């Protein structure tokens, strides 16, 4: 059973507009969440993270929102740029710290100029 | 950001050959991981290690093996490569800072088995 779900395999957004990528999780023990960005033929790059004690974390154009009651997080990119076109992975970890990160299947974002 | 290196970046090899994919990190991270990813597909954890002489299998069954003799080095070996092993292999590491770990990835090795 998938514990971290990214239900949208792909998303297209116009340059300059907002991109919103969504992620749902089922394990209530998860309390640390991360977003990674991946270009083809490269390794994923860490983007931004959020702890469960917060509901928002911002870093430049990237903001992650966490809704613990809904077990939902989202990544907002404003404004979107063509260079943001990549696959975005959501990941989560649990307090125990003895198990690796759990990744979603990814969402492919295409930013159209 | 962690410095983590993978060699080779690209490898084309014939069926039946033995190969070793190298992964090294210079940040002194205790935790290291190997993932396999087919194009456009999800990341599959195949091996991980939480320290020297410690290795575990991941979620995806793999015919590869790993070793962790030194903290900075986590090589992956395929004794007899097959076309089904064609994939991208990603190595990652993370510090042992409690449970809020951030994994840092290497550039990956693209393997093609003919």
Short mmCIF file of C-alpha atoms in Angstrom, two decimals:
data_model
loop_
_atom_site.label_atom_id
_atom_site.label_comp_id
_atom_site.label_asym_id
_atom_site.label_seq_id
_atom_site.Cartn_x
_atom_site.Cartn_y
_atom_site.Cartn_z
CA UNK A 1 0.00 0.00 0.00
CA UNK A 2 1.43 3.35 -1.00
CA UNK A 3 2.06 5.55 2.00
CA UNK A 4 2.94 8.67 0.00
CA UNK A 5 0.77 9.46 -2.98
CA UNK A 6 1.18 11.96 -5.76
CA UNK A 7 -2.02 11.49 -7.68
CA UNK A 8 -1.21 13.80 -10.58
CA UNK A 9 1.42 12.23 -12.86
CA UNK A 10 1.80 15.46 -14.80
CA UNK A 11 0.99 19.16 -14.68
CA UNK A 12 1.33 21.93 -17.26
CA UNK A 13 1.53 25.58 -16.25
CA UNK A 14 2.12 28.81 -18.12
CA UNK A 15 5.33 30.67 -17.38
CA UNK A 16 4.80 33.29 -14.67
CA UNK A 17 1.78 31.54 -13.16
CA UNK A 18 1.62 29.49 -9.99
CA UNK A 19 2.42 25.77 -9.99
CA UNK A 20 0.78 23.70 -7.27
CA UNK A 21 1.96 20.15 -6.74
CA UNK A 22 0.06 17.96 -4.31
CA UNK A 23 1.00 15.06 -2.08
CA UNK A 24 -1.09 12.93 0.29
CA UNK A 25 0.12 10.52 2.92
CA UNK A 26 -1.52 7.79 4.93
CA UNK A 27 0.93 7.08 7.75
CA UNK A 28 0.07 9.28 10.74
CA UNK A 29 3.57 8.66 12.12
CA UNK A 30 5.13 10.76 9.35
CA UNK A 31 6.29 14.08 10.73
CA UNK A 32 8.93 15.36 8.33
CA UNK A 33 8.30 16.00 4.66
CA UNK A 34 10.54 16.90 1.77
CA UNK A 35 10.29 17.87 -1.88
CA UNK A 36 12.88 16.90 -4.45
CA UNK A 37 13.29 18.02 -8.04
CA UNK A 38 14.72 15.72 -10.69
CA UNK A 39 15.90 16.39 -14.22
CA UNK A 40 16.34 13.46 -16.62
CA UNK A 41 19.67 11.64 -16.30
CA UNK A 42 20.48 13.48 -13.04
CA UNK A 43 20.01 12.70 -9.39
CA UNK A 44 17.17 14.31 -7.41
CA UNK A 45 17.96 17.66 -5.82
CA UNK A 46 16.60 18.57 -2.41
CA UNK A 47 14.28 21.58 -2.66
CA UNK A 48 12.51 22.27 0.59
CA UNK A 49 11.28 20.49 3.70
CA UNK A 50 8.77 20.99 6.47
CA UNK A 51 8.42 19.61 9.95
CA UNK A 52 5.02 18.65 11.34
CA UNK A 53 5.26 21.40 13.94
CA UNK A 54 4.84 23.93 11.12
CA UNK A 55 2.15 24.42 8.53
CA UNK A 56 4.19 26.49 6.09
CA UNK A 57 7.79 26.84 5.02
CA UNK A 58 9.02 29.25 2.40
CA UNK A 59 12.24 29.49 0.43
CA UNK A 60 12.29 32.02 -2.36
CA UNK A 61 9.81 31.03 -5.03
CA UNK A 62 9.04 27.74 -3.29
CA UNK A 63 6.54 27.33 -0.46
CA UNK A 64 5.42 24.09 1.10
CA UNK A 65 2.13 23.89 2.99
CA UNK A 66 1.23 21.10 5.40
CA UNK A 67 -2.29 20.20 6.48
CA UNK A 68 -1.84 17.51 9.12
CA UNK A 69 -5.52 16.87 9.68
CA UNK A 70 -5.99 16.15 5.99
CA UNK A 71 -2.62 14.38 5.71
CA UNK A 72 -1.88 16.59 2.75
CA UNK A 73 0.99 18.77 1.65
CA UNK A 74 1.51 20.94 -1.37
CA UNK A 75 4.39 22.69 -3.07
CA UNK A 76 3.73 26.10 -4.57
CA UNK A 77 6.09 27.61 -7.12
CA UNK A 78 5.55 31.29 -7.84
CA UNK A 79 6.27 32.49 -10.44
CA UNK A 80 6.87 29.38 -12.49
CA UNK A 81 9.81 29.42 -14.87
CA UNK A 82 10.70 27.14 -17.80
CA UNK A 83 13.69 25.87 -15.79
CA UNK A 84 11.28 24.50 -13.23
CA UNK A 85 10.20 21.86 -15.72
CA UNK A 86 11.19 18.60 -14.04
CA UNK A 87 9.79 15.71 -12.04
CA UNK A 88 8.98 16.58 -8.44
CA UNK A 89 9.02 13.93 -5.74
CA UNK A 90 7.39 14.22 -2.35
CA UNK A 91 8.99 12.23 0.50
CA UNK A 92 8.20 11.60 4.15
CA UNK A 93 9.87 10.20 7.23
CA UNK A 94 8.62 8.98 10.60
CA UNK A 95 9.81 9.84 14.08
CA UNK A 96 11.52 6.52 14.62
CA UNK A 97 14.27 7.54 12.22
CA UNK A 98 15.18 3.94 11.61
CA UNK A 99 13.44 3.59 8.28
CA UNK A 100 14.42 5.31 5.05
CA UNK A 101 12.44 8.10 3.44
CA UNK A 102 9.26 7.05 1.68
CA UNK A 103 8.92 8.63 -1.77
CA UNK A 104 5.87 9.32 -3.89
CA UNK A 105 5.82 8.37 -7.56
CA UNK A 106 6.49 11.91 -8.73
CA UNK A 107 4.70 14.60 -10.73
CA UNK A 108 6.12 15.85 -14.02
CA UNK A 109 5.81 19.63 -14.22
CA UNK A 110 6.00 21.35 -17.59
CA UNK A 111 6.25 25.13 -17.57
CA UNK A 112 5.28 26.51 -20.95
CA UNK A 113 6.85 29.75 -22.14
CA UNK B 1 24.66 20.36 0.19
CA UNK B 2 26.48 17.04 0.37
CA UNK B 3 29.25 16.09 -2.02
CA UNK B 4 28.38 12.68 -3.34
CA UNK B 5 29.95 11.10 -6.36
CA UNK B 6 29.02 8.24 -8.63
CA UNK B 7 31.11 6.53 -11.27
CA UNK B 8 30.73 5.72 -14.02
CA UNK B 9 28.01 8.13 -15.15
CA UNK B 10 27.16 5.94 -18.12
CA UNK B 11 27.92 2.28 -18.71
CA UNK B 12 27.13 0.02 -21.65
CA UNK B 13 28.00 -3.59 -21.04
CA UNK B 14 27.25 -7.04 -22.37
CA UNK B 15 25.11 -9.69 -20.71
CA UNK B 16 26.91 -11.82 -18.16
CA UNK B 17 29.55 -9.27 -17.21
CA UNK B 18 30.28 -8.39 -13.61
CA UNK B 19 29.98 -4.70 -12.82
CA UNK B 20 30.52 -2.48 -9.81
CA UNK B 21 28.91 0.92 -9.52
CA UNK B 22 30.88 3.24 -7.28
CA UNK B 23 29.43 5.73 -4.80
CA UNK B 24 31.44 7.94 -2.48
CA UNK B 25 30.57 10.84 -0.22
CA UNK B 26 32.86 13.25 1.56
CA UNK B 27 30.49 14.53 4.23
CA UNK B 28 30.99 11.74 6.75
CA UNK B 29 27.33 10.70 6.50
CA UNK B 30 26.51 7.47 8.29
CA UNK B 31 23.49 6.62 6.16
CA UNK B 32 23.77 5.66 2.49
CA UNK B 33 21.23 4.37 -0.02
CA UNK B 34 20.90 2.89 -3.50
CA UNK B 35 17.80 3.53 -5.61
CA UNK B 36 16.83 2.22 -9.01
CA UNK B 37 14.73 4.31 -11.37
CA UNK B 38 13.46 3.48 -14.82
CA UNK B 39 12.74 6.50 -17.06
CA UNK B 40 9.64 8.33 -15.93
CA UNK B 41 9.02 5.90 -13.13
CA UNK B 42 9.22 6.04 -9.36
CA UNK B 43 12.32 5.66 -7.21
CA UNK B 44 12.78 2.16 -5.85
CA UNK B 45 14.99 1.65 -2.79
CA UNK B 46 17.14 -1.44 -3.36
CA UNK B 47 19.78 -1.24 -0.59
CA UNK B 48 20.69 0.93 2.36
CA UNK B 49 23.27 1.13 5.10
CA UNK B 50 23.24 2.94 8.42
CA UNK B 51 26.93 2.51 9.08
CA UNK B 52 30.08 0.50 8.46
CA UNK B 53 29.44 -3.24 8.15
CA UNK B 54 25.68 -2.63 8.14
CA UNK B 55 23.59 -3.26 5.00
CA UNK B 56 19.89 -3.89 4.45
CA UNK B 57 17.74 -4.75 1.47
CA UNK B 58 15.21 -2.19 0.36
CA UNK B 59 11.66 -2.42 -0.88
CA UNK B 60 12.52 -3.64 -4.36
CA UNK B 61 14.08 -7.04 -4.71
CA UNK B 62 17.39 -6.76 -6.50
CA UNK B 63 20.03 -9.21 -7.68
CA UNK B 64 22.70 -6.69 -6.78
CA UNK B 65 24.81 -6.73 -3.63
CA UNK B 66 26.42 -3.94 -1.63
CA UNK B 67 29.17 -3.55 0.93
CA UNK B 68 30.05 -0.86 3.44
CA UNK B 69 33.61 -1.28 4.59
CA UNK B 70 34.31 2.44 4.87
CA UNK B 71 31.95 5.23 5.88
CA UNK B 72 32.47 7.18 2.68
CA UNK B 73 32.16 4.30 0.21
CA UNK B 74 29.08 2.25 -0.73
CA UNK B 75 29.63 0.25 -3.94
CA UNK B 76 26.94 -1.79 -5.67
CA UNK B 77 27.84 -4.97 -7.55
CA UNK B 78 26.03 -7.01 -10.15
CA UNK B 79 27.71 -10.40 -10.53
CA UNK B 80 26.15 -11.15 -13.91
CA UNK B 81 24.47 -8.28 -15.72
CA UNK B 82 21.27 -8.90 -17.69
CA UNK B 83 19.19 -6.64 -19.97
CA UNK B 84 16.56 -6.44 -17.18
CA UNK B 85 19.17 -4.56 -15.10
CA UNK B 86 19.11 -1.67 -17.57
CA UNK B 87 18.11 1.34 -15.50
CA UNK B 88 19.36 4.42 -13.71
CA UNK B 89 21.02 3.77 -10.36
CA UNK B 90 21.03 6.57 -7.82
CA UNK B 91 23.12 6.74 -4.67
CA UNK B 92 22.21 8.96 -1.75
CA UNK B 93 23.49 9.74 1.72
CA UNK B 94 22.17 11.46 4.80
CA UNK B 95 23.57 12.51 8.16
CA UNK B 96 22.39 10.88 11.35
CA UNK B 97 20.58 13.91 12.76
CA UNK B 98 17.73 12.06 14.39
CA UNK B 99 14.64 11.44 12.38
CA UNK B 100 14.56 14.58 10.25
CA UNK B 101 16.91 13.25 7.66
CA UNK B 102 17.50 14.89 4.32
CA UNK B 103 18.94 12.61 1.69
CA UNK B 104 21.39 14.04 -0.80
CA UNK B 105 21.73 12.32 -4.14
CA UNK B 106 24.60 11.71 -6.49
CA UNK B 107 24.26 12.31 -10.24
CA UNK B 108 23.37 8.70 -10.96
CA UNK B 109 24.72 5.95 -13.22
CA UNK B 110 22.84 5.07 -16.37
CA UNK B 111 23.35 1.38 -17.07
CA UNK B 112 22.56 -0.28 -20.39
CA UNK B 113 23.00 -4.05 -20.60
CA UNK B 114 22.98 -5.43 -24.13
#
